[in-house]
Structure formats: structure tokens, C-alpha cells
């Protein structure tokens, strides 16, 4: 087993293994959802922001999504860039409360508005419903930018883990369906292909919070049938990537999904899409939630915030 050099992370992973990983029983949805919520005990204290607003977002099929809009601290006057953030959780779990502390930190670090929709979860709502919910949130945010205090020319899509999958797939969908322009995609240890034969899936199959068996179970619950796995809207790595927004991809080194992120960055670059890879070799999956237990995990927020700031600042825009 590969051990991180950080003794605090070593101790944390040892405690997590002794207690059972987050996915000890991946086929029990109730237990998996409860385990996901338990991540909150490892998060840093919630940061102060200027405002948190609860919003309602309509979808094309008549549903209404609850969402939270975070306005960063000391935001001042004038329109701000906006990132729509799809939370992780294997498409099957995750709540707005679980992501409150990370959302606050990311809004502050990115100096942007952060919109976090509570998209509908599998298996109650299988592919493509969660994806189309994120698409609806992006379209709604663009259409209501003025009311939100946002600049529609500085819109990003972001997400972690399964949320990174949804953000990447939403960029594909919006490109293919003439949706609003996305300035940047920020993908944090994303799942990009429904395959389990990569080197990182073999090396980090167990003992690093996320397991290979858990990912198999999540994909089974997300996809309605085997044929759906081949859709680029489910497995973005299989898509035609030319013309997508520039990407920043944060990859955790001790993660079954490490190669999903690295392979997607390479495929984007091969398609002519600017893609920055940020490899954090000594961090496991779910490190977005671990900054209260292991200070080194704060690097996820720091790098994500820097990527958003660099992509969404006014100075980076083309002259009008």
C-alpha cells in the first residue's frame, strides 16, 4: 500500500481504515448516504461569506431544484463571476448541508458567486436526469445573471468526483445544444469513464476512502442500462472534445479516479482544448472534505480557487 509522506494523512487514513472506509458496504444505499454525511466531521469550520441565498430552479421536465447561492466575503459592488458547482457523492448521495463548508471556502478562494444545486439523485433518478439538472442550473444562472449580480460572460462549471463528471458532461451537452458559453470547467478528481481497468483503479482499489467496488456500485445505480455507459454524456472521456471550454483538472494521487482525471486532461489537450492538470500526489479522494482533519487537504480549495480566479478575472477577458 502506498503511504503519503504527511504523517497526519497517514494517521487519518489508518483511522479511517480501522473504522471502515466510507464505502464499507457499497450496495447499501442507506448506509452509503449516512456515511457521506459523516464527512462533515472532518471539514474545517465554515468560513464567513457575505450572503447565502436559497433559490428555486425550474427544470425542463417540470421539477424544481433547491439551490444555494454563495456570495464571497468582501465581494463589493459590481457583477461577479459565477461558478455552478455540482457536488460529489457517486450520483447517489450528497446534500447542500454536506457541501456548505466547502462551498463557502470555494466561493471565497475563487472570489466568485458559487451556485450549488441539489440535483436529483440516483437510483431514484438515473442518467440523464442528474446531468440535465446541472444543465438546467447553468442555463438558469446564465439567463438570470443580472438578478444574481453575476457577469454572464464569466460563467464556469465545476464539480468534484461524480459532480466533476456532471460538470464535464454538462459542458459537452451545452456545446452540442447551443447552450450558454462556459468560460472554464473546473473538475476536482472527476469520474470520466465507466471503466475500471486503469492502473489507479488497481493500485488504489481499497484503503483510500473511495473503493473500486463502491465506484462499480455507484455506476450501476446511476446508469439505467449497460448501453448508457458508452454515451459521452455519461462517460465524457469517450466524447468528441474539440471546442469544449478550457479546463482545470485537480487530481488526487491516492485515488482510484486518478487516471480518470489524467486521461481526460490528456484527451482534452489532444483535442486542442487548453487543459491544466493539477496533481496533488499525496491526497486521497474526498480531500475537499478533509481540511479540518489534515491541513494539507486545504490544497484542493487553494488550487481550485486559484484556477477560478485566473479564469474568471476581468483582465483575462477579450476586449469588447
XYZ file of C-alpha atoms in Angstrom:
320
model
C 0.000 0.000 0.000
C 1.300 3.446 -0.914
C 1.543 5.770 2.063
C 1.505 9.578 1.860
C 4.579 11.278 3.348
C 2.395 13.527 5.515
C 2.205 11.782 8.922
C -1.151 13.416 9.641
C -2.613 11.960 6.451
C -1.065 8.577 7.260
C -2.713 8.633 10.672
C -6.008 9.794 9.228
C -6.119 7.002 6.641
C -5.196 4.448 9.297
C -8.081 5.631 11.482
C -10.437 5.576 8.516
C -9.402 2.034 7.616
C -9.818 0.874 11.204
C -13.288 2.381 11.361
C -14.223 1.105 7.900
C -13.962 3.226 4.790
C -16.767 5.466 3.630
C -17.885 2.658 1.337
C -17.598 -0.441 3.502
C -20.974 -1.658 2.199
C -21.314 -0.015 -1.210
C -24.515 -1.874 -2.067
C -26.391 -0.428 0.923
C -27.611 2.958 -0.271
C -28.913 3.992 3.138
C -25.564 3.315 4.794
C -23.664 4.976 1.964
C -25.744 8.134 2.276
C -25.244 8.241 6.039
C -21.509 7.678 5.610
C -21.280 10.523 3.116
C -22.903 12.928 5.556
C -20.353 11.890 8.189
C -17.672 13.658 6.139
C -18.787 16.863 7.818
C -16.884 15.930 10.971
C -13.605 16.188 9.036
C -14.285 19.569 7.450
C -12.777 22.844 8.581
C -15.104 25.323 10.268
C -17.411 27.105 7.800
C -15.984 30.386 6.538
C -17.906 33.640 6.697
C -19.319 34.843 3.381
C -21.281 37.957 2.511
C -24.526 36.077 1.894
C -26.086 32.669 1.323
C -29.366 32.686 -0.584
C -31.714 29.752 -1.157
C -33.111 29.666 -4.686
C -35.536 27.580 -6.737
C -34.502 26.483 -10.229
C -37.045 25.002 -12.662
C -36.119 22.075 -14.881
C -37.305 21.167 -18.360
C -39.404 18.262 -17.050
C -41.322 20.404 -14.565
C -39.348 19.721 -11.398
C -37.921 22.408 -9.123
C -34.401 22.203 -7.731
C -33.374 23.834 -4.482
C -30.037 25.608 -4.783
C -27.793 27.778 -2.640
C -26.002 30.834 -3.942
C -22.871 31.853 -2.032
C -21.590 35.414 -2.289
C -17.925 35.624 -1.253
C -16.741 37.722 1.651
C -15.851 41.334 0.853
C -17.366 40.960 -2.605
C -18.054 44.667 -3.083
C -20.177 46.180 -5.819
C -20.460 45.185 -9.436
C -21.197 41.872 -11.145
C -19.116 38.887 -10.094
C -18.081 35.775 -11.974
C -20.270 32.777 -11.223
C -19.477 29.072 -10.963
C -22.188 26.418 -10.966
C -20.909 23.628 -8.720
C -22.134 20.022 -8.970
C -21.495 18.221 -5.705
C -19.958 14.766 -5.483
C -21.347 11.611 -3.968
C -21.375 8.974 -6.685
C -24.541 10.451 -8.244
C -26.393 8.769 -5.362
C -25.710 10.886 -2.287
C -24.615 14.314 -1.136
C -26.628 17.245 0.181
C -26.448 21.020 0.303
C -25.673 20.820 4.016
C -22.750 18.456 3.440
C -21.305 20.885 0.899
C -21.970 24.089 2.824
C -18.461 24.456 4.285
C -16.637 23.549 1.036
C -18.912 25.888 -0.934
C -18.165 28.800 1.368
C -14.436 28.160 1.143
C -14.519 27.805 -2.635
C -16.564 30.987 -3.129
C -14.049 32.916 -1.039
C -10.989 31.320 -2.637
C -12.367 31.820 -6.141
C -13.735 35.314 -5.428
C -16.865 34.330 -7.291
C -20.506 33.580 -6.771
C -20.988 29.853 -6.281
C -24.315 28.245 -7.159
C -24.804 24.737 -5.745
C -27.952 22.966 -6.985
C -29.439 19.962 -5.196
C -29.730 17.882 -8.343
C -31.873 14.767 -8.237
C -30.025 11.629 -7.148
C -29.813 8.100 -8.473
C -31.088 5.430 -8.265
C -34.394 7.239 -7.830
C -33.407 9.464 -10.758
C -30.968 7.783 -13.097
C -28.936 9.127 -16.024
C -29.524 11.520 -17.677
C -31.660 13.272 -15.031
C -28.800 14.441 -12.737
C -26.913 15.708 -15.786
C -29.924 17.569 -17.148
C -30.450 19.145 -13.724
C -26.933 20.613 -13.864
C -27.582 21.765 -17.431
C -30.789 23.443 -16.229
C -28.901 25.159 -13.410
C -26.272 26.500 -15.819
C -28.884 27.751 -18.271
C -30.915 29.335 -15.481
C -27.843 31.016 -13.985
C -26.908 32.488 -17.348
C -30.439 33.731 -18.012
C -30.751 35.291 -14.538
C -27.209 36.623 -14.245
C -28.261 40.251 -13.826
C -30.650 39.432 -10.988
C -27.990 37.319 -9.291
C -25.354 40.039 -9.538
C -23.321 37.875 -11.909
C -21.489 38.514 -15.149
C -22.834 36.039 -17.753
C -19.580 36.321 -19.708
C -17.718 34.817 -16.748
C -19.604 31.578 -16.133
C -17.850 28.378 -15.048
C -18.968 24.818 -14.441
C -17.314 22.952 -11.594
C -17.728 19.809 -9.554
C -15.982 17.137 -7.530
C -15.969 13.372 -8.128
C -19.338 12.426 -9.658
C -20.053 16.151 -9.705
C -16.922 16.569 -11.805
C -18.408 14.023 -14.179
C -21.634 16.038 -14.336
C -19.772 19.304 -14.905
C -17.701 17.803 -17.727
C -20.759 16.188 -19.301
C -22.760 19.408 -18.979
C -20.051 21.235 -20.932
C -20.444 18.658 -23.697
C -24.236 18.956 -23.610
C -24.217 22.753 -23.702
C -21.753 22.764 -26.597
C -23.893 20.297 -28.540
C -27.204 22.043 -27.815
C -26.138 25.690 -28.281
C -26.292 26.475 -24.583
C -24.695 29.441 -22.818
C -20.962 29.893 -23.223
C -18.903 28.369 -20.418
C -15.628 30.147 -19.732
C -13.938 27.381 -17.723
C -14.593 23.895 -16.432
C -13.088 23.047 -13.052
C -13.061 19.314 -12.398
C -11.949 18.019 -8.996
C -10.921 14.322 -9.082
C -13.656 13.629 -11.666
C -15.042 10.297 -12.844
C -14.771 10.459 -16.623
C -15.296 6.900 -17.882
C -17.325 3.864 -16.824
C -14.305 1.576 -16.880
C -12.360 0.054 -14.023
C -9.212 -1.223 -15.733
C -6.868 1.711 -15.156
C -3.663 1.418 -13.172
C -5.031 3.674 -10.432
C -8.155 1.531 -10.011
C -5.856 -1.457 -9.439
C -3.381 0.302 -7.143
C -5.909 2.191 -5.001
C -8.820 -0.248 -5.093
C -9.117 -0.316 -1.298
C -7.972 1.620 1.723
C -8.130 5.201 0.401
C -11.677 6.256 1.376
C -13.136 5.592 -2.076
C -13.026 1.970 -3.253
C -13.255 0.361 -6.664
C -16.265 -1.683 -5.527
C -18.013 1.495 -4.415
C -17.484 3.087 -7.822
C -18.850 -0.010 -9.543
C -21.944 0.200 -7.343
C -22.382 3.917 -7.998
C -22.162 3.479 -11.758
C -24.705 0.629 -11.564
C -27.129 2.863 -9.701
C -26.537 5.845 -11.987
C -26.874 4.220 -15.404
C -30.250 2.804 -16.474
C -28.650 0.153 -18.717
C -25.279 -1.062 -19.955
C -25.570 0.804 -23.253
C -25.681 4.153 -21.447
C -22.050 3.743 -20.382
C -20.957 4.465 -23.948
C -22.714 7.833 -24.065
C -20.262 10.736 -23.870
C -22.765 12.426 -21.571
C -22.163 9.588 -19.093
C -18.508 8.870 -19.921
C -17.068 12.188 -21.161
C -13.729 10.570 -21.998
C -15.484 8.791 -24.884
C -16.796 12.019 -26.389
C -15.613 14.334 -29.139
C -13.909 17.005 -27.089
C -12.937 19.664 -29.604
C -14.496 23.039 -28.875
C -15.029 22.487 -25.159
C -14.184 25.160 -22.566
C -10.664 25.295 -21.200
C -10.281 23.043 -18.181
C -8.501 22.892 -14.863
C -8.452 19.331 -13.525
C -7.408 18.642 -9.945
C -6.229 15.060 -9.495
C -5.715 13.286 -6.173
C -2.733 10.956 -6.341
C -4.033 8.337 -3.882
C -7.337 7.838 -5.646
C -8.914 5.140 -7.822
C -10.061 8.014 -10.053
C -6.551 9.429 -10.507
C -6.253 8.115 -14.056
C -9.783 9.257 -14.954
C -8.619 12.816 -14.370
C -5.210 12.415 -16.008
C -6.650 10.665 -19.052
C -9.343 13.297 -19.510
C -6.813 16.112 -19.324
C -4.685 14.364 -21.947
C -7.699 13.791 -24.202
C -8.744 17.428 -23.939
C -5.242 18.577 -24.824
C -5.159 16.192 -27.799
C -8.417 17.768 -28.990
C -6.916 21.247 -28.823
C -8.635 22.239 -25.573
C -6.392 24.026 -23.048
C -6.241 21.734 -20.020
C -4.298 22.387 -16.838
C -3.582 19.333 -14.710
C -3.029 19.944 -11.004
C -1.748 16.699 -9.473
C -1.799 16.504 -5.679
C 0.164 13.266 -5.287
C -0.252 12.744 -1.553
C -4.002 13.279 -1.203
C -6.830 10.716 -1.388
C -10.274 11.052 -2.870
C -12.718 13.279 -0.950
C -9.931 15.608 0.226
C -12.268 18.555 -0.357
C -13.842 17.479 2.948
C -10.701 16.664 4.924
C -9.193 20.095 5.617
C -10.349 20.054 9.236
C -8.585 16.750 9.898
C -5.493 17.133 7.708
C -4.310 20.678 6.906
C -2.613 19.505 3.695
C -6.052 18.768 2.236
C -6.667 22.523 2.056
C -4.606 22.404 -1.137
C -7.726 21.310 -3.023
C -9.570 24.530 -2.165
C -6.484 26.657 -2.710
C -5.795 25.285 -6.192
C -9.472 25.306 -7.159
C -9.819 28.905 -6.044
C -6.705 29.949 -7.935
C -7.981 28.241 -11.096
C -11.290 30.088 -10.867
C -9.646 33.441 -10.148
C -7.264 33.112 -13.073
C -10.010 32.026 -15.463
C -12.726 34.444 -14.438
C -10.968 37.738 -13.766
C -11.918 40.704 -15.913
C -8.313 41.123 -17.005
C -8.499 37.793 -18.805
C -11.446 38.782 -20.970
C -11.122 39.725 -24.594
C -11.509 43.458 -25.189
C -15.073 44.406 -26.044
